Coordinates of C-alpha atoms in Angstrom, one line a residue:
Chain A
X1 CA -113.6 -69.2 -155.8
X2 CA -115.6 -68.1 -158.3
X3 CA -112.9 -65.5 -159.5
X4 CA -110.7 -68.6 -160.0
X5 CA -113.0 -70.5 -161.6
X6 CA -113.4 -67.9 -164.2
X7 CA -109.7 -67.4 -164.6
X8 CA -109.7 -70.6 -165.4
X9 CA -112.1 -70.8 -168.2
X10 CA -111.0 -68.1 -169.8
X11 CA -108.1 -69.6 -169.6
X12 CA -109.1 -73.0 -170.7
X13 CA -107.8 -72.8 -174.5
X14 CA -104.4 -72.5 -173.6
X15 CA -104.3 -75.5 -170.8
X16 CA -105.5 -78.0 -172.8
X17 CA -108.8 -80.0 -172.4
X18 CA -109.8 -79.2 -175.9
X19 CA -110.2 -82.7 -178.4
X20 CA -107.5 -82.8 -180.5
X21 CA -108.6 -82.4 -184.0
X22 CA -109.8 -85.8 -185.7
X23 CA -106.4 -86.4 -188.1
X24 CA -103.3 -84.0 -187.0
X25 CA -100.5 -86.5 -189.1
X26 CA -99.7 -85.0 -191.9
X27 CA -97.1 -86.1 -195.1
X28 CA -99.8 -89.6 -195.5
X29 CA -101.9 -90.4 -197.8
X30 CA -105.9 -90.0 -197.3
X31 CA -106.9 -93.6 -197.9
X32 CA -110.4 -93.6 -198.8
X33 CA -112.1 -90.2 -199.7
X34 CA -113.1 -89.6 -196.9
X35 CA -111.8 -85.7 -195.7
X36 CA -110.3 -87.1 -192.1
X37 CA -109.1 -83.7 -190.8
X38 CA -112.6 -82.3 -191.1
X39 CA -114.7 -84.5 -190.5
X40 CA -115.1 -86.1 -186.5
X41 CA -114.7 -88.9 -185.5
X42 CA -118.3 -90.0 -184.5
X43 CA -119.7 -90.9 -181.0
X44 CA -118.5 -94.4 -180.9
X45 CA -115.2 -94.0 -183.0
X46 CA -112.8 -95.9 -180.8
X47 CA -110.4 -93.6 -183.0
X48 CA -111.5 -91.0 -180.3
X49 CA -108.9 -92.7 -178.0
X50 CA -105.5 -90.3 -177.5
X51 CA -103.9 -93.7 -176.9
X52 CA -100.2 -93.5 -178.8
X53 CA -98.9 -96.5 -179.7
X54 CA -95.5 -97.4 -182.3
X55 CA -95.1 -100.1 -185.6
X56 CA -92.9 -103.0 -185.9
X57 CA -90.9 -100.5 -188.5
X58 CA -90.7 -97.7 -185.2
X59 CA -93.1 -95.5 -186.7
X60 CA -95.5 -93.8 -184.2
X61 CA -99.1 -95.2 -184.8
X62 CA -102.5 -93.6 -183.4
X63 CA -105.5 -95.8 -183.9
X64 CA -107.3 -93.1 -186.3
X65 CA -104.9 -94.1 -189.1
X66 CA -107.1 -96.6 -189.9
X67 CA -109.7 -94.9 -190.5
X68 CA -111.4 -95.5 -193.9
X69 CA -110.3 -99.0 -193.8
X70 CA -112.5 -102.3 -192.2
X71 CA -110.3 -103.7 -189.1
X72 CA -110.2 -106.8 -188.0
X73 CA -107.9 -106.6 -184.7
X74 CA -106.9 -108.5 -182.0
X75 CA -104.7 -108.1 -178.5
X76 CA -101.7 -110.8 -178.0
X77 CA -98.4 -111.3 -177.2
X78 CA -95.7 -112.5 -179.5
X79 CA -94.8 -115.4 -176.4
X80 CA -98.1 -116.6 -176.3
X81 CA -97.9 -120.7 -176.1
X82 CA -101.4 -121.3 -176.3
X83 CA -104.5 -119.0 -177.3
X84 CA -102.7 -116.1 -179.3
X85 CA -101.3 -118.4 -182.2
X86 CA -105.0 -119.6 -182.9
X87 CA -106.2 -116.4 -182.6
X88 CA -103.5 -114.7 -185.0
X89 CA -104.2 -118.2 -187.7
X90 CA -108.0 -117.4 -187.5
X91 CA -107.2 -113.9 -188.9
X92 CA -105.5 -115.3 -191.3
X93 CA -108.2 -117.5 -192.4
X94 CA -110.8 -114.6 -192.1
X95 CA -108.4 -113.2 -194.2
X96 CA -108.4 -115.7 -197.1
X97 CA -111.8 -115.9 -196.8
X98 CA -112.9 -112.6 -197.8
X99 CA -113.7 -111.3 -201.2
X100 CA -110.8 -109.9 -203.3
X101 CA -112.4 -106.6 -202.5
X102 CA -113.2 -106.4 -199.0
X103 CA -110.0 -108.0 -198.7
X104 CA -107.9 -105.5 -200.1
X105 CA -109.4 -102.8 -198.3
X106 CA -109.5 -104.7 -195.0
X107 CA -106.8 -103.8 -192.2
X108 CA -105.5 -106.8 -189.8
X109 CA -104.0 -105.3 -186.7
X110 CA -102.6 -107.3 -183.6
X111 CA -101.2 -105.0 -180.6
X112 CA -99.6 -106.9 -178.0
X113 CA -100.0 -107.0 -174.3
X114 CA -96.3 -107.2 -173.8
X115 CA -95.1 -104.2 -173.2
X116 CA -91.5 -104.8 -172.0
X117 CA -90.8 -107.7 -174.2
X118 CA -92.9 -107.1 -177.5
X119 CA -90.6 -104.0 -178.4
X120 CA -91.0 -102.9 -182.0
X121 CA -87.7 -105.0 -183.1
X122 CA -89.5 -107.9 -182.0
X123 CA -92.7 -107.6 -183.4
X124 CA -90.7 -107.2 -186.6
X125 CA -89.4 -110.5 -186.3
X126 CA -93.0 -111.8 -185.4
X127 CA -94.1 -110.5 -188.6
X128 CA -91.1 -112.0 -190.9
X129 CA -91.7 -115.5 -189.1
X130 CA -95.9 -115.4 -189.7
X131 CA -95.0 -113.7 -193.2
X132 CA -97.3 -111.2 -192.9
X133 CA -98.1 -108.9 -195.5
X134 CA -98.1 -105.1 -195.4
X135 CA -101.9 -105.0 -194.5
X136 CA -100.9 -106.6 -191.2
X137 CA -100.5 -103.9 -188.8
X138 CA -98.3 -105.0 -185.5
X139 CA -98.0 -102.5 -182.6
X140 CA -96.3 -102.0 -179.5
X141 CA -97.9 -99.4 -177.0
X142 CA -97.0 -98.5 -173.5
X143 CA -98.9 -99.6 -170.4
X144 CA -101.0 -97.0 -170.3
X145 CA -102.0 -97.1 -173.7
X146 CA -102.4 -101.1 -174.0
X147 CA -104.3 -100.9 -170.7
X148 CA -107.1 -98.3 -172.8
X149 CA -107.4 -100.2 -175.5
X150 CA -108.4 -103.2 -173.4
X151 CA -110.7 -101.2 -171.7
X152 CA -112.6 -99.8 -174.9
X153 CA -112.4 -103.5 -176.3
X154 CA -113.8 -105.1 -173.3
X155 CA -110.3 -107.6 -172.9
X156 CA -109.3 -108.1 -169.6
X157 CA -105.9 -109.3 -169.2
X158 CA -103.5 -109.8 -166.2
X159 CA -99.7 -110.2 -166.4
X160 CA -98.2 -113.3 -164.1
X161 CA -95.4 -114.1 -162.5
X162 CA -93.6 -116.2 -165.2
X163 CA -94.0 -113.3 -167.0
X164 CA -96.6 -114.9 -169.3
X165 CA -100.5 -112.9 -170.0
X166 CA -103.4 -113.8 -169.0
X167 CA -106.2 -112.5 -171.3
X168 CA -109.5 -112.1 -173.2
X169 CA -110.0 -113.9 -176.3
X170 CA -111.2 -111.5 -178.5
X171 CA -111.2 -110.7 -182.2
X172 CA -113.2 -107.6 -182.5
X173 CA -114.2 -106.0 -186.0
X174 CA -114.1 -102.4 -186.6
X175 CA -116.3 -100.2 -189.4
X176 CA -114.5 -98.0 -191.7
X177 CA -115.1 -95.0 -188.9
X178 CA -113.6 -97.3 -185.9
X179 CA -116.8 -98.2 -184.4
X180 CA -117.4 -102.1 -183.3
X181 CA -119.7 -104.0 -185.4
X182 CA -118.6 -107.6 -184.0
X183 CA -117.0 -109.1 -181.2
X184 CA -115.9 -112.5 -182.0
X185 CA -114.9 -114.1 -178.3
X186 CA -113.3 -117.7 -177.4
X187 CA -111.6 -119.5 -179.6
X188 CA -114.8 -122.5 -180.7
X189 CA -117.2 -120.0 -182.1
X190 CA -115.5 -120.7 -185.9
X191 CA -114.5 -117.5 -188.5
X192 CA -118.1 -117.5 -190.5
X193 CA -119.8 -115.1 -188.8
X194 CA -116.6 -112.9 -188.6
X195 CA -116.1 -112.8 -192.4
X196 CA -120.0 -112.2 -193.3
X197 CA -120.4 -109.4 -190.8
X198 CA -117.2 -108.1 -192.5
X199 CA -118.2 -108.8 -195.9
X200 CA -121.9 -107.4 -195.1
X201 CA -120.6 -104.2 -193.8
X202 CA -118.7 -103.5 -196.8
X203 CA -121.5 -103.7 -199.3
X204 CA -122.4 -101.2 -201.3
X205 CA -119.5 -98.9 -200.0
Chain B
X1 CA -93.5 -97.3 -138.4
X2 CA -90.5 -98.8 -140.1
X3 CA -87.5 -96.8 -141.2
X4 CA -88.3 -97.2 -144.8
X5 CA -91.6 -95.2 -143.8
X6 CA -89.7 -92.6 -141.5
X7 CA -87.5 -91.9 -144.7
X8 CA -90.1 -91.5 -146.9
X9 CA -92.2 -89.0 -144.8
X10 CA -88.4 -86.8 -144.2
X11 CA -88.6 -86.4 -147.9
X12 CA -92.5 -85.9 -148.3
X13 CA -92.5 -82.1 -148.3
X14 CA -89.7 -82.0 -151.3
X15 CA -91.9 -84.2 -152.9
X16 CA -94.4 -82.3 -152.8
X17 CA -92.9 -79.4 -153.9
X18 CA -91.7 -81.2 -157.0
X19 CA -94.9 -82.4 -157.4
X20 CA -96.5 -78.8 -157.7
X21 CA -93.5 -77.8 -159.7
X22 CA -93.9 -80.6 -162.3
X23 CA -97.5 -79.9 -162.4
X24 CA -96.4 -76.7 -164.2
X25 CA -98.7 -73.9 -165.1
X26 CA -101.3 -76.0 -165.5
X27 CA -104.0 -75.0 -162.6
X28 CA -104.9 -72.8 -159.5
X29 CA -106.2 -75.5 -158.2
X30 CA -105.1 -76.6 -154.5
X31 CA -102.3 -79.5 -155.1
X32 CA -105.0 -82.3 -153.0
X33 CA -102.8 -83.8 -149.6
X34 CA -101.0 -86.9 -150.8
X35 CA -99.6 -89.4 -147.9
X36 CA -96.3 -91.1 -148.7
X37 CA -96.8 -95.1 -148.8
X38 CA -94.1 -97.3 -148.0
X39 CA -93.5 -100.2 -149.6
X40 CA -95.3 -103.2 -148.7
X41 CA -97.0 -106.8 -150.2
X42 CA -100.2 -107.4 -151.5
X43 CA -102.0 -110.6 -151.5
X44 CA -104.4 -111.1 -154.3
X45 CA -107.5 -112.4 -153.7
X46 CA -107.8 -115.0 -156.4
X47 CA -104.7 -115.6 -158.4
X48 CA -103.1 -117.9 -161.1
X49 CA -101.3 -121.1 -159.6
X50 CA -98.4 -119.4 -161.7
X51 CA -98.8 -115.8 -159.9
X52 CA -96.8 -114.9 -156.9
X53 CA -98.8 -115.4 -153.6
X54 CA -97.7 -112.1 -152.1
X55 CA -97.4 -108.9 -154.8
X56 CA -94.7 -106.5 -153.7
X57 CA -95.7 -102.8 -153.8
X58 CA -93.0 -100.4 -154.3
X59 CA -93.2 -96.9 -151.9
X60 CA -95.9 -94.5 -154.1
X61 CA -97.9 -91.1 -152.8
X62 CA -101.3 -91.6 -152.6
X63 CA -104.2 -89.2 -152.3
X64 CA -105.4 -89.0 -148.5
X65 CA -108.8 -88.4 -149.7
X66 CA -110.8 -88.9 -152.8
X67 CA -111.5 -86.4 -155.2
X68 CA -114.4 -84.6 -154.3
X69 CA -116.8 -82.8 -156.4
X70 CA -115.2 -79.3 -156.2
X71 CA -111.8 -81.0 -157.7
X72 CA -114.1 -82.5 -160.3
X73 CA -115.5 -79.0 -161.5
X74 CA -112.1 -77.7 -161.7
X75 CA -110.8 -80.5 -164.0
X76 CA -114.7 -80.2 -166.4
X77 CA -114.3 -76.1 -166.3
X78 CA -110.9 -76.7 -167.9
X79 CA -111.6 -80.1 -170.1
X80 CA -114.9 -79.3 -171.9
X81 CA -114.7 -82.9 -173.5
X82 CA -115.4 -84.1 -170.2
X83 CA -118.6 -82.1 -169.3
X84 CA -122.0 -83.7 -169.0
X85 CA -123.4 -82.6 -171.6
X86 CA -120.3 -83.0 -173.8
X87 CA -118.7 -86.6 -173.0
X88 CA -118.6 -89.4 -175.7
X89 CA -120.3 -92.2 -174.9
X90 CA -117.6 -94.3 -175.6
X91 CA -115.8 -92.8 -172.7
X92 CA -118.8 -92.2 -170.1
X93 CA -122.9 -94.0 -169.7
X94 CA -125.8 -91.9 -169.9
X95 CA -125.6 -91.5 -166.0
X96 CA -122.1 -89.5 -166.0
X97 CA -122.2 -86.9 -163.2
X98 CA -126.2 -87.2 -163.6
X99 CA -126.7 -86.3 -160.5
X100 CA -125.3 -83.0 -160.7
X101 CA -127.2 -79.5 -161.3
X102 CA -126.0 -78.8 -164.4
X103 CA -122.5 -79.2 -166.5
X104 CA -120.3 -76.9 -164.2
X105 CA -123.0 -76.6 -161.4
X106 CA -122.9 -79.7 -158.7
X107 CA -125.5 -78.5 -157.0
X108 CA -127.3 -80.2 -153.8
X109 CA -127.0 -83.7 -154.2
X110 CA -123.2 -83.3 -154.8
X111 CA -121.9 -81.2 -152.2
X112 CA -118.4 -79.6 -152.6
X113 CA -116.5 -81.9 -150.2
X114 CA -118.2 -85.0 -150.9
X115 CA -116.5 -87.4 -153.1
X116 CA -117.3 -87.2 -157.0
X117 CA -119.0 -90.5 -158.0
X118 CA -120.8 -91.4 -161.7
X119 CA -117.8 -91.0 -163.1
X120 CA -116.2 -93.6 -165.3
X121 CA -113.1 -95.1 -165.4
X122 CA -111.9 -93.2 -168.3
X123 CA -113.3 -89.8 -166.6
X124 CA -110.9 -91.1 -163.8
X125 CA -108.1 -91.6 -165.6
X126 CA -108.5 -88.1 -167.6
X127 CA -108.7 -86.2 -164.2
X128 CA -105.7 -88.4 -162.9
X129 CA -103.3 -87.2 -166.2
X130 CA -104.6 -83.8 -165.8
X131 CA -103.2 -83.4 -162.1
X132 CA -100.0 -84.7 -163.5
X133 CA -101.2 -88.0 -161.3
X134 CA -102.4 -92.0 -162.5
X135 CA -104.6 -94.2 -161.3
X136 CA -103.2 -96.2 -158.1
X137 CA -103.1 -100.1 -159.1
X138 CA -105.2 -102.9 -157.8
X139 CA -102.0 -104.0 -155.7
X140 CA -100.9 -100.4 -154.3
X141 CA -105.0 -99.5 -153.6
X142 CA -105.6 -102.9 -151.8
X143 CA -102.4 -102.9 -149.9
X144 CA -103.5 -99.4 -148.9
X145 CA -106.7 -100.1 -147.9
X146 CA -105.4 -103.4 -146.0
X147 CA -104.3 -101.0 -143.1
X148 CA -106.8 -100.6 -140.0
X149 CA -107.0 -97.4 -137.8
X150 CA -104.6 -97.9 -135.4
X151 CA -102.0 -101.0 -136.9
X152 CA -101.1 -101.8 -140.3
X153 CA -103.0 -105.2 -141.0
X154 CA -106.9 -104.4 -140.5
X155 CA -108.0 -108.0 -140.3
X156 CA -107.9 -107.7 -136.9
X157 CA -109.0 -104.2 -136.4
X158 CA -112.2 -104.3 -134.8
X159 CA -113.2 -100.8 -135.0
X160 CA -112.6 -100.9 -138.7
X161 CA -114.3 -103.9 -139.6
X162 CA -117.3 -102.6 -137.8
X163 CA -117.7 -99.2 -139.9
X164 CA -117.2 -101.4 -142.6
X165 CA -119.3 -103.4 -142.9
X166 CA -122.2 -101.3 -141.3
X167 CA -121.5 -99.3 -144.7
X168 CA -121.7 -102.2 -146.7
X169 CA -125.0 -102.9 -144.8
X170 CA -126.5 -99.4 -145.8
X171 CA -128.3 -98.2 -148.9
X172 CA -125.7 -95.4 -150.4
X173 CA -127.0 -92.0 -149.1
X174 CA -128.8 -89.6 -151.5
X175 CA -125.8 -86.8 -150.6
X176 CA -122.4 -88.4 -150.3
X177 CA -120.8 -87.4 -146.8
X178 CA -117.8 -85.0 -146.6
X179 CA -114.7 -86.9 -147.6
X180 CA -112.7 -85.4 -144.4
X181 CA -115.7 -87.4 -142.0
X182 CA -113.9 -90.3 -142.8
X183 CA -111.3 -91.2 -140.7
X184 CA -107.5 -91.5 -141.4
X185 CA -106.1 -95.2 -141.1
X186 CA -103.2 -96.6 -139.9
X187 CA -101.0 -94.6 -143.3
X188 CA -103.1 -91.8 -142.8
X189 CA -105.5 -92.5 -145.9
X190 CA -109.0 -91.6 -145.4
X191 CA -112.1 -93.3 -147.1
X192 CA -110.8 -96.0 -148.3
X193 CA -113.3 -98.1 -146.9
X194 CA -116.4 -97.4 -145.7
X195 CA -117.4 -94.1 -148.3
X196 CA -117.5 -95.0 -151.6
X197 CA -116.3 -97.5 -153.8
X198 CA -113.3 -96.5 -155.9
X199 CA -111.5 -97.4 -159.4
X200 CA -108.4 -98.6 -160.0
X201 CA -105.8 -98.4 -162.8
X202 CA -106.1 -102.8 -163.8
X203 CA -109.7 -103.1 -162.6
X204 CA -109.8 -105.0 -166.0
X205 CA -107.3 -108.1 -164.8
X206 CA -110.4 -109.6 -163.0
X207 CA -111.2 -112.6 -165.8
X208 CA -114.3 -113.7 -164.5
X209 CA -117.2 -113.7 -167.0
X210 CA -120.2 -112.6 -165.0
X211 CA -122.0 -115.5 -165.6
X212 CA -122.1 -117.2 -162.2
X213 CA -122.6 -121.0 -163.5
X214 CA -119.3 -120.3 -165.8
X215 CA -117.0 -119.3 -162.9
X216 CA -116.3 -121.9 -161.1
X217 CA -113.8 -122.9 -163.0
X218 CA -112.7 -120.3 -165.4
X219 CA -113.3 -120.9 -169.5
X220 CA -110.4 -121.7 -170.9
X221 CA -112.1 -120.8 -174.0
X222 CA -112.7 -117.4 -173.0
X223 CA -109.6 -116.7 -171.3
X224 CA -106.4 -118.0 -172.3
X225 CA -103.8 -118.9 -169.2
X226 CA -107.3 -119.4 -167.0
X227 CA -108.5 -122.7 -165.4
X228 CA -105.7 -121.9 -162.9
X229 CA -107.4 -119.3 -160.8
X230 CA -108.2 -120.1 -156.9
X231 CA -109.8 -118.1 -154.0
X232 CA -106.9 -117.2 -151.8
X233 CA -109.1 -116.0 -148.7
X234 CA -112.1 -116.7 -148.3
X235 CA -113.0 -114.6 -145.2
X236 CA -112.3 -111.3 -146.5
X237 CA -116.1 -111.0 -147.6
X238 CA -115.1 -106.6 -148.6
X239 CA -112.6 -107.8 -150.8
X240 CA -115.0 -110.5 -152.6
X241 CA -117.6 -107.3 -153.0
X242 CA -114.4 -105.2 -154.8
X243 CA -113.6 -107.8 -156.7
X244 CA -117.5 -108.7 -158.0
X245 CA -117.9 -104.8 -158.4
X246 CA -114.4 -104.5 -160.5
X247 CA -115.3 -107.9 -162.8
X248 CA -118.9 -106.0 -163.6
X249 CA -118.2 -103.0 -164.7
X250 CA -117.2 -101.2 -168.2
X251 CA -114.6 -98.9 -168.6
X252 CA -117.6 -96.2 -169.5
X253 CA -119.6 -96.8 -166.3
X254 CA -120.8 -94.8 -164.0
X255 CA -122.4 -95.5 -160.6
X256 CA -123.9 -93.4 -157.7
X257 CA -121.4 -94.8 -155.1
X258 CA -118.2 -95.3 -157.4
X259 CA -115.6 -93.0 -157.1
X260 CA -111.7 -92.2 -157.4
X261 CA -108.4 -91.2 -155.9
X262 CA -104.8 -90.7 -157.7
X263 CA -101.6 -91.6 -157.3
X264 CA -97.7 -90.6 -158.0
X265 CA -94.8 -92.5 -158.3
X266 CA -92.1 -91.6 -156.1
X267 CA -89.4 -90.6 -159.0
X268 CA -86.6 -89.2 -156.3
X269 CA -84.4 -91.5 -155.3
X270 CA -84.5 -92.0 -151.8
X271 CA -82.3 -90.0 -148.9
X272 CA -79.5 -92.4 -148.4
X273 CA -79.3 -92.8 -144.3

């Protein structure tokens, strides 16, 4: 046993096991300064997540793109009759509410629960019918990577017969290093608190 | 046994093979005994008005016992991200594998064949992609564990009900028991009930809030689609104690009587008779 055991860690570079390192996509511009591929992601990054997911233009998206940017994001689903509209028109109002500066920096992102029907095509149509702009960040992601997100976020969501979700009403807000500074849940609690925890965490950077 | 069952375990062995050869050149480690489940129904506890009363389960391997602390080390020796001393706490609480020795020493409170527990759910799942494996579902691990000793519905298994709920009855032991002590039911799973608890893939599909005085009928606020959730059975007081335990926790817990097993899909398309 213990013979194995070593073979194994000696072994252990080659099988995998190690973290990746913090930014492996090349060809993309650093956004903010900050040197991503040397630097690691910190303790609480939710950027630490290997959880893959794709764009409403097909591109393949991890989480730690955003890095260096504030997040505001939510989980939905494009068929949504009732909560996910007012969640998504909140963002938008957070959105409007910021200061020109905080605003420009500030990443919106929605990734649906839908993974069958929410295909990238489809949440490209979902962005030209809310006429989102480029700072709106739609993605798609398999079951197994929606399903870790929720879990890091604290959403809990269940899919029903009719097809339909039921789920968490959350808008969560993210610091520049992917760490949660704000959880905003239900859909009463109003967007003022949202936008000066947002606009508080961006002073002075 | 039905046929679908009979058909199933005829192929089981190729499965298996498959299974080892998928799992590539990743590890020495022993490929753990999986039991072939046939298809079957499960019958969630609470569901939507709009959910379907019975949940079909399609045929899937499952792990006969849970992983045990000696499969843990294995998986930490190779994944050094998932060590003790070396796990985010995003992805594990302060009491991840606390009571073992040391990183890649269990030690005597965490014998080899007892089942690994203070693990977290995304410990679980880490393990579970490393042996090439998932997490089984809320359905397939319920309709598993639905089973008595001796006939496939335990509701009316006496024997079972007994152990179980003389284990729910007991403080959780300072040294977990061997996982083989626990005896194989009706599919040939062992532990499922009656050893420790264990996670599953969805445990985060339970939308209640954990504040008691805001269940009783669900917050629309909170959750969107809610307000149409019902008890189903209210006799199953074990399955009341799963659900309560999967609504509490985080993703990064870790608890001294929560555990694990895998799960495969069965890819191969069946033997035609």
């Amino acid at each position: 046993m213990k013979n194995i055991l070593l073979l194994l860690f000696l072994s252990a570079p080659l099988v995998g096991g190690a973290p990746l390192p913090a930014d492996d996509h090349t060809g993309k511009p650093a956004c903010c300064g900050l040197s991503a591929a040397a630097v690691p992601f910190t303790k609480k990054s939710l950027y630490q997540s290997e959880a893959g997911f794709t764009t409403d233009a097909g591109a393949s998206f991890s989480l730690g793109e955003l890095r260096g940017h504030p997040v505001v994001l939510a989980m939905f689903f494009t068929s949504c009759g009732y909560a996910c509209p007012l969640i998504v028109s909140d963002m938008q109002a957070i959105r409007a509410q910021l200061p020109a500066e905080v605003r420009d920096r500030t990443r919106f992102v929605l990734v649906s629960f839908d993974t069958i029907r929410d295909t990238p095509d489809a949440l490209a149509k979902y962005r030209a019918m809310r006429s989102f702009e480029a700072p709106w960040v739609l993605l798609h992601g398999n079951a197994n990577s929606v399903r870790e997100l929720a879990a890091l976020l604290g959403v809990k969501y269940q899919q029903e017969a009719d097809g339909a979700f039921s789920h968490s009403n959350l808008i969560t807000l993210l610091n520049p290093e992917g760490e949660v500074i704000h959880q905003r849940a239900g859909l009463q609690g109003g967007i003022g608190e949202t936008v000066a925890t947002l606009t508080t965490s961006c002073e002075g950077k | 046994m039905n046929p679908l069952q009979q058909k199933f375990h005829s192929t089981s062995t190729a499965l298996a093979l498959v299974g080892l050869m998928l799992a590539g050149p990743i590890f020495v480690k022993a490929e753990a005994a999986m039991v072939v489940m046939p298809a079957g129904t499960y019958v969630p506890l609470l569901r939507a008005t709009k959910e379907a009363a019975r949940i079909t389960v399609a045929p899937f391997l499952l792990d006969e016992c849970p992983v045990t602390n000696a499969d843990f080390l294995v998986f930490v020796t190779v994944s050094p991200k998932w060590r003790r001393s070396e796990v985010s706490g995003l992805f594990a609480d302060s009491s991840y594998l606390e009571h073992w020795s040391s990183d890649l020493e269990p030690g005597p409170h965490a014998p080899p064949a007892a089942p690994v527990v203070q693990v977290s759910w995304f410990a679980a799942r880490a393990y579970a992609r490393w042996a090439g494996k998932r997490l089984p579902t809320t359905a397939e691990w319920e309709f598993a564990a639905s089973a008595g000793y001796t006939r496939p519905d335990g509701k009316n298994d006496d024997a079972l009900k007994k152990d179980l709920y003389g284990w729910l009855a007991r403080p959780v032991p300072a040294v977990l028991p061997d996982v083989a002590t626990a005896a194989p039911n009706f599919f040939g799973v062992r532990g499922l009930q009656g050893l420790v608890w264990e996670w599953v893939d969805d445990f985060n599909t339970s939308m209640v809030t954990g504040e008691s005085r805001a269940d009783t009928g669900l917050d629309r606020d909170l959750f969107c689609g809610a307000g149409s959730v019902g008890a189903k059975d209210t006799t199953d007081y074990a399955a009341f104690m799963r659900l309560a335990l999967r609504s509490s926790l985080k993703a990064n817990n870790t608890t001294t009587s929560l555990g694990f097993r895998c799960a495969r899909d069965i890819s191969l398309t069946p033997v035609k008779p």
